Amino acid sequence: MATDRSQNTKHEVLAKRRRSHVRAGTVYRWQLLQETVALSGCHRQAAIGARRAGPPPPRAPGLILGRPRTDHPETLLPIVKPIWWAA
């Protein structure tokens, strides 16, 4: 779609077009496709794919990878600092 629109706006517009597409006849579907291409600025096949696809699935919360932090810097600092200065 146009670059000045947010992702949520794009999804809302495509959802509205999807609902109109389901109820439309053959000729009106072609007109809806042409309008979607004009509005979005994407290719015709991309507009067809977006029209067929449902709304995007909800995103999972970000995964925290790696080992959990069990040591705290304030307890280790007095031990590590003299070693670091000696090195």
CSV table of N, CA, C and O in Angstrom, one decimal:
chain,number,residue,atom,x,y,z
A,1,MET,N,0.8,-1.2,0.0
A,1,MET,CA,0.0,0.0,0.0
A,1,MET,C,0.9,1.2,0.0
A,1,MET,O,2.1,1.2,0.1
A,2,ALA,N,0.2,2.3,0.0
A,2,ALA,CA,1.0,3.6,0.0
A,2,ALA,C,1.8,3.7,1.3
A,2,ALA,O,1.4,3.2,2.3
A,3,THR,N,3.0,4.3,1.1
A,3,THR,CA,3.9,4.3,2.3
A,3,THR,C,3.5,5.2,3.4
A,3,THR,O,4.0,5.1,4.5
A,4,ASP,N,2.5,6.1,3.2
A,4,ASP,CA,2.2,7.0,4.2
A,4,ASP,C,1.1,6.5,5.1
A,4,ASP,O,0.6,7.2,6.0
A,5,ARG,N,0.7,5.2,4.9
A,5,ARG,CA,-0.4,4.6,5.7
A,5,ARG,C,0.3,3.6,6.7
A,5,ARG,O,1.3,3.0,6.4
A,6,SER,N,-0.3,3.5,7.9
A,6,SER,CA,0.2,2.6,8.9
A,6,SER,C,-0.2,1.2,8.5
A,6,SER,O,-1.2,1.0,7.7
A,7,GLN,N,0.4,0.2,9.2
A,7,GLN,CA,0.1,-1.2,8.9
A,7,GLN,C,-1.3,-1.5,9.3
A,7,GLN,O,-2.0,-2.3,8.7
A,8,ASN,N,-1.8,-0.9,10.4
A,8,ASN,CA,-3.1,-1.2,10.9
A,8,ASN,C,-4.2,-0.7,9.9
A,8,ASN,O,-5.2,-1.3,9.7
A,9,THR,N,-3.9,0.5,9.4
A,9,THR,CA,-4.8,1.1,8.4
A,9,THR,C,-4.9,0.2,7.1
A,9,THR,O,-6.0,0.0,6.6
A,10,LYS,N,-3.8,-0.3,6.7
A,10,LYS,CA,-3.8,-1.2,5.5
A,10,LYS,C,-4.6,-2.5,5.8
A,10,LYS,O,-5.4,-2.9,5.0
A,11,HIS,N,-4.5,-3.0,7.0
A,11,HIS,CA,-5.2,-4.2,7.3
A,11,HIS,C,-6.7,-3.9,7.4
A,11,HIS,O,-7.5,-4.7,7.0
A,12,GLU,N,-7.1,-2.8,7.9
A,12,GLU,CA,-8.5,-2.4,8.0
A,12,GLU,C,-9.1,-2.2,6.6
A,12,GLU,O,-10.2,-2.7,6.4
A,13,VAL,N,-8.3,-1.6,5.7
A,13,VAL,CA,-8.8,-1.4,4.4
A,13,VAL,C,-9.0,-2.7,3.7
A,13,VAL,O,-10.0,-3.0,3.0
A,14,LEU,N,-8.0,-3.6,3.8
A,14,LEU,CA,-8.1,-4.9,3.2
A,14,LEU,C,-9.2,-5.7,3.8
A,14,LEU,O,-9.9,-6.5,3.0
A,15,ALA,N,-9.5,-5.6,5.1
A,15,ALA,CA,-10.6,-6.3,5.7
A,15,ALA,C,-11.9,-5.9,5.1
A,15,ALA,O,-12.8,-6.7,4.8
A,16,LYS,N,-12.1,-4.6,4.9
A,16,LYS,CA,-13.3,-4.0,4.4
A,16,LYS,C,-13.5,-4.5,2.9
A,16,LYS,O,-14.6,-4.9,2.5
A,17,ARG,N,-12.4,-4.5,2.2
A,17,ARG,CA,-12.4,-5.0,0.8
A,17,ARG,C,-12.8,-6.5,0.8
A,17,ARG,O,-13.5,-6.9,-0.1
A,18,ARG,N,-12.3,-7.3,1.7
A,18,ARG,CA,-12.6,-8.7,1.8
A,18,ARG,C,-14.1,-8.9,2.0
A,18,ARG,O,-14.7,-9.7,1.3
A,19,ARG,N,-14.7,-8.2,2.9
A,19,ARG,CA,-16.1,-8.3,3.1
A,19,ARG,C,-16.9,-7.9,1.9
A,19,ARG,O,-17.9,-8.6,1.6
A,20,SER,N,-16.5,-6.8,1.2
A,20,SER,CA,-17.2,-6.4,0.0
A,20,SER,C,-17.1,-7.5,-1.1
A,20,SER,O,-18.0,-7.7,-1.9
A,21,HIS,N,-15.9,-8.1,-1.2
A,21,HIS,CA,-15.6,-9.1,-2.2
A,21,HIS,C,-16.5,-10.3,-2.0
A,21,HIS,O,-17.0,-10.9,-3.0
A,22,VAL,N,-16.8,-10.7,-0.8
A,22,VAL,CA,-17.6,-11.9,-0.5
A,22,VAL,C,-19.0,-11.7,-1.1
A,22,VAL,O,-19.6,-12.6,-1.6
A,23,ARG,N,-19.6,-10.5,-0.9
A,23,ARG,CA,-20.9,-10.2,-1.3
A,23,ARG,C,-21.1,-9.8,-2.7
A,23,ARG,O,-22.2,-9.6,-3.2
A,24,ALA,N,-20.0,-9.5,-3.4
A,24,ALA,CA,-20.1,-8.9,-4.7
A,24,ALA,C,-20.3,-9.9,-5.9
A,24,ALA,O,-19.9,-11.1,-5.7
A,25,GLY,N,-20.8,-9.4,-7.0
A,25,GLY,CA,-20.9,-10.2,-8.2
A,25,GLY,C,-19.6,-10.2,-9.0
A,25,GLY,O,-18.6,-9.5,-8.6
A,26,THR,N,-19.5,-10.8,-10.1
A,26,THR,CA,-18.3,-11.0,-10.9
A,26,THR,C,-17.8,-9.6,-11.4
A,26,THR,O,-16.6,-9.3,-11.2
A,27,VAL,N,-18.6,-8.8,-12.0
A,27,VAL,CA,-18.2,-7.5,-12.5
A,27,VAL,C,-17.7,-6.6,-11.4
A,27,VAL,O,-16.7,-5.9,-11.5
A,28,TYR,N,-18.5,-6.6,-10.3
A,28,TYR,CA,-18.1,-5.7,-9.2
A,28,TYR,C,-16.8,-6.2,-8.5
A,28,TYR,O,-16.1,-5.4,-8.0
A,29,ARG,N,-16.6,-7.5,-8.5
A,29,ARG,CA,-15.3,-8.0,-8.0
A,29,ARG,C,-14.1,-7.5,-8.8
A,29,ARG,O,-13.1,-7.1,-8.2
A,30,TRP,N,-14.3,-7.4,-10.1
A,30,TRP,CA,-13.2,-6.9,-10.9
A,30,TRP,C,-12.9,-5.4,-10.6
A,30,TRP,O,-11.8,-5.0,-10.5
A,31,GLN,N,-14.0,-4.7,-10.4
A,31,GLN,CA,-13.9,-3.3,-10.0
A,31,GLN,C,-13.2,-3.1,-8.7
A,31,GLN,O,-12.4,-2.2,-8.5
A,32,LEU,N,-13.6,-3.9,-7.7
A,32,LEU,CA,-13.0,-3.9,-6.4
A,32,LEU,C,-11.5,-4.2,-6.5
A,32,LEU,O,-10.7,-3.6,-5.8
A,33,LEU,N,-11.2,-5.2,-7.3
A,33,LEU,CA,-9.7,-5.5,-7.5
A,33,LEU,C,-9.0,-4.3,-8.0
A,33,LEU,O,-7.9,-4.0,-7.6
A,34,GLN,N,-9.5,-3.7,-9.0
A,34,GLN,CA,-8.9,-2.5,-9.6
A,34,GLN,C,-8.7,-1.4,-8.6
A,34,GLN,O,-7.7,-0.7,-8.5
A,35,GLU,N,-9.8,-1.1,-7.8
A,35,GLU,CA,-9.7,-0.1,-6.8
A,35,GLU,C,-8.6,-0.4,-5.7
A,35,GLU,O,-7.9,0.4,-5.2
A,36,THR,N,-8.6,-1.7,-5.3
A,36,THR,CA,-7.6,-2.2,-4.3
A,36,THR,C,-6.2,-2.0,-4.9
A,36,THR,O,-5.3,-1.5,-4.1
A,37,VAL,N,-6.0,-2.3,-6.1
A,37,VAL,CA,-4.6,-2.1,-6.7
A,37,VAL,C,-4.3,-0.6,-6.7
A,37,VAL,O,-3.2,-0.2,-6.4
A,38,ALA,N,-5.3,0.2,-7.1
A,38,ALA,CA,-5.0,1.7,-7.1
A,38,ALA,C,-4.8,2.3,-5.7
A,38,ALA,O,-3.9,3.1,-5.6
A,39,LEU,N,-5.5,1.8,-4.8
A,39,LEU,CA,-5.3,2.3,-3.4
A,39,LEU,C,-4.0,1.8,-2.8
A,39,LEU,O,-3.3,2.6,-2.1
A,40,SER,N,-3.7,0.6,-3.0
A,40,SER,CA,-2.6,0.0,-2.3
A,40,SER,C,-1.3,0.2,-3.0
A,40,SER,O,-0.2,0.3,-2.4
A,41,GLY,N,-1.3,0.4,-4.3
A,41,GLY,CA,-0.1,0.5,-5.1
A,41,GLY,C,0.7,-0.8,-5.2
A,41,GLY,O,1.8,-0.8,-5.7
A,42,CYS,N,0.1,-1.9,-4.9
A,42,CYS,CA,0.7,-3.2,-5.0
A,42,CYS,C,0.3,-3.8,-6.4
A,42,CYS,O,-0.5,-3.3,-7.1
A,43,HIS,N,1.0,-4.9,-6.7
A,43,HIS,CA,0.7,-5.6,-7.9
A,43,HIS,C,-0.7,-6.3,-7.8
A,43,HIS,O,-1.2,-6.5,-6.7
A,44,ARG,N,-1.2,-6.6,-9.0
A,44,ARG,CA,-2.6,-7.2,-9.0
A,44,ARG,C,-2.6,-8.6,-8.3
A,44,ARG,O,-3.5,-8.8,-7.5
A,45,GLN,N,-1.6,-9.4,-8.5
A,45,GLN,CA,-1.6,-10.7,-7.8
A,45,GLN,C,-1.4,-10.6,-6.3
A,45,GLN,O,-2.0,-11.4,-5.6
A,46,ALA,N,-0.7,-9.6,-5.9
A,46,ALA,CA,-0.5,-9.3,-4.5
A,46,ALA,C,-1.9,-8.9,-3.9
A,46,ALA,O,-2.2,-9.3,-2.7
A,47,ALA,N,-2.6,-8.1,-4.6
A,47,ALA,CA,-4.0,-7.7,-4.1
A,47,ALA,C,-4.9,-8.9,-4.1
A,47,ALA,O,-5.7,-9.0,-3.1
A,48,ILE,N,-4.8,-9.8,-5.0
A,48,ILE,CA,-5.7,-11.0,-5.0
A,48,ILE,C,-5.3,-11.8,-3.8
A,48,ILE,O,-6.2,-12.3,-3.1
A,49,GLY,N,-4.0,-12.0,-3.6
A,49,GLY,CA,-3.6,-12.8,-2.4
A,49,GLY,C,-4.0,-12.2,-1.1
A,49,GLY,O,-4.5,-12.9,-0.2
A,50,ALA,N,-3.9,-10.9,-1.0
A,50,ALA,CA,-4.3,-10.2,0.2
A,50,ALA,C,-5.8,-10.2,0.4
A,50,ALA,O,-6.3,-10.3,1.6
A,51,ARG,N,-6.5,-10.2,-0.7
A,51,ARG,CA,-8.0,-10.3,-0.6
A,51,ARG,C,-8.4,-11.7,-0.1
A,51,ARG,O,-9.4,-11.8,0.6
A,52,ARG,N,-7.7,-12.7,-0.6
A,52,ARG,CA,-8.1,-14.0,-0.2
A,52,ARG,C,-7.7,-14.4,1.2
A,52,ARG,O,-8.4,-15.1,1.9
A,53,ALA,N,-6.6,-13.9,1.7
A,53,ALA,CA,-6.1,-14.2,3.0
A,53,ALA,C,-6.9,-13.6,4.1
A,53,ALA,O,-7.5,-12.5,3.9
A,54,GLY,N,-7.0,-14.2,5.2
A,54,GLY,CA,-7.7,-13.7,6.3
A,54,GLY,C,-6.9,-12.6,7.0
A,54,GLY,O,-5.8,-12.3,6.6
A,55,PRO,N,-7.4,-12.1,8.1
A,55,PRO,CA,-6.6,-11.1,8.8
A,55,PRO,C,-5.3,-11.8,9.4
A,55,PRO,O,-5.3,-13.0,9.6
A,56,PRO,N,-4.3,-11.1,9.6
A,56,PRO,CA,-3.0,-11.7,10.1
A,56,PRO,C,-3.2,-12.2,11.5
A,56,PRO,O,-4.0,-11.7,12.3
A,57,PRO,N,-2.6,-13.3,11.8
A,57,PRO,CA,-2.7,-13.9,13.1
A,57,PRO,C,-2.1,-13.0,14.2
A,57,PRO,O,-1.2,-12.2,13.9
A,58,PRO,N,-2.6,-13.1,15.4
A,58,PRO,CA,-2.1,-12.2,16.4
A,58,PRO,C,-0.6,-12.6,16.7
A,58,PRO,O,-0.3,-13.8,16.7
A,59,ARG,N,0.2,-11.7,17.0
A,59,ARG,CA,1.6,-12.0,17.2
A,59,ARG,C,1.8,-12.5,18.6
A,59,ARG,O,1.2,-12.0,19.6
A,60,ALA,N,2.7,-13.4,18.7
A,60,ALA,CA,3.0,-14.0,20.0
A,60,ALA,C,3.9,-12.9,20.8
A,60,ALA,O,4.7,-12.2,20.1
A,61,PRO,N,3.9,-12.9,22.1
A,61,PRO,CA,4.8,-12.0,22.8
A,61,PRO,C,6.2,-12.4,22.5
A,61,PRO,O,6.5,-13.6,22.2
A,62,GLY,N,7.1,-11.4,22.6
A,62,GLY,CA,8.5,-11.7,22.3
A,62,GLY,C,9.1,-12.8,23.2
A,62,GLY,O,8.8,-12.8,24.4
A,63,LEU,N,9.8,-13.7,22.6
A,63,LEU,CA,10.4,-14.7,23.4
A,63,LEU,C,11.7,-14.3,24.0
A,63,LEU,O,12.5,-13.5,23.4
A,64,ILE,N,11.9,-14.7,25.3
A,64,ILE,CA,13.2,-14.4,25.9
A,64,ILE,C,14.1,-15.6,25.8
A,64,ILE,O,13.8,-16.7,26.4
A,65,LEU,N,15.1,-15.5,25.0
A,65,LEU,CA,16.0,-16.6,24.8
A,65,LEU,C,17.2,-16.5,25.7
A,65,LEU,O,17.6,-15.4,26.1
A,66,GLY,N,17.8,-17.6,25.9
A,66,GLY,CA,19.1,-17.6,26.7
A,66,GLY,C,18.8,-18.0,28.1
A,66,GLY,O,17.7,-18.2,28.6
A,67,ARG,N,19.9,-18.2,28.8
A,67,ARG,CA,19.9,-18.6,30.2
A,67,ARG,C,19.3,-17.5,31.0
A,67,ARG,O,19.7,-16.3,30.9
A,68,PRO,N,18.5,-17.8,32.0
A,68,PRO,CA,18.0,-16.7,32.9
A,68,PRO,C,19.1,-16.1,33.8
A,68,PRO,O,20.0,-16.9,34.2
A,69,ARG,N,19.0,-14.9,34.0
A,69,ARG,CA,20.1,-14.2,34.8
A,69,ARG,C,19.9,-14.6,36.3
A,69,ARG,O,18.8,-14.3,36.9
A,70,THR,N,20.9,-15.3,36.9
A,70,THR,CA,20.8,-15.7,38.3
A,70,THR,C,21.8,-14.9,39.1
A,70,THR,O,21.6,-14.8,40.3
A,71,ASP,N,22.8,-14.3,38.5
A,71,ASP,CA,23.8,-13.6,39.3
A,71,ASP,C,23.5,-12.1,39.1
A,71,ASP,O,23.0,-11.6,38.1
A,72,HIS,N,23.7,-11.3,40.1
A,72,HIS,CA,23.4,-9.9,40.2
A,72,HIS,C,24.7,-9.1,40.2
A,72,HIS,O,25.7,-9.4,40.9
A,73,PRO,N,24.8,-8.1,39.3
A,73,PRO,CA,26.1,-7.3,39.2
A,73,PRO,C,26.5,-6.7,40.5
A,73,PRO,O,27.7,-6.7,40.8
A,74,GLU,N,25.6,-6.3,41.3
A,74,GLU,CA,26.0,-5.6,42.6
A,74,GLU,C,26.7,-6.6,43.6
A,74,GLU,O,27.5,-6.2,44.4
A,75,THR,N,26.4,-7.9,43.5
A,75,THR,CA,27.0,-8.8,44.4
A,75,THR,C,28.3,-9.3,43.8
A,75,THR,O,29.3,-9.7,44.5
A,76,LEU,N,28.5,-9.4,42.5
A,76,LEU,CA,29.7,-9.9,41.8
A,76,LEU,C,30.7,-8.8,41.7
A,76,LEU,O,31.9,-9.1,41.5
A,77,LEU,N,30.3,-7.5,41.6
A,77,LEU,CA,31.3,-6.4,41.4
A,77,LEU,C,32.4,-6.4,42.3
A,77,LEU,O,33.6,-6.3,41.9
A,78,PRO,N,32.2,-6.5,43.7
A,78,PRO,CA,33.4,-6.5,44.6
A,78,PRO,C,34.4,-7.6,44.3
A,78,PRO,O,35.5,-7.5,44.6
A,79,ILE,N,33.9,-8.7,43.8
A,79,ILE,CA,34.8,-9.9,43.6
A,79,ILE,C,35.5,-9.7,42.2
A,79,ILE,O,36.7,-10.0,42.1
A,80,VAL,N,34.8,-9.3,41.2
A,80,VAL,CA,35.4,-9.2,39.8
A,80,VAL,C,36.3,-8.0,39.6
A,80,VAL,O,37.3,-8.1,38.9
A,81,LYS,N,36.0,-6.9,40.3
A,81,LYS,CA,36.7,-5.7,40.1
A,81,LYS,C,38.2,-5.8,40.4
A,81,LYS,O,39.1,-5.4,39.6
A,82,PRO,N,38.6,-6.4,41.6
A,82,PRO,CA,40.0,-6.5,41.8
A,82,PRO,C,40.7,-7.5,40.8
A,82,PRO,O,41.9,-7.2,40.4
A,83,ILE,N,40.0,-8.5,40.4
A,83,ILE,CA,40.6,-9.4,39.3
A,83,ILE,C,40.8,-8.6,38.0
A,83,ILE,O,41.9,-8.7,37.4
A,84,TRP,N,39.9,-7.8,37.7
A,84,TRP,CA,39.9,-7.0,36.4
A,84,TRP,C,41.1,-6.0,36.5
A,84,TRP,O,41.9,-5.8,35.6
A,85,TRP,N,41.3,-5.3,37.7
A,85,TRP,CA,42.3,-4.3,37.8
A,85,TRP,C,43.7,-5.0,37.8
A,85,TRP,O,44.7,-4.5,37.3
A,86,ALA,N,43.8,-6.3,38.3
A,86,ALA,CA,45.1,-7.0,38.3
A,86,ALA,C,45.4,-7.4,36.9
A,86,ALA,O,46.6,-7.6,36.6
A,87,ALA,N,44.5,-7.7,36.1
A,87,ALA,CA,44.7,-8.2,34.8
A,87,ALA,C,45.2,-7.0,33.9
A,87,ALA,O,46.0,-7.0,33.1
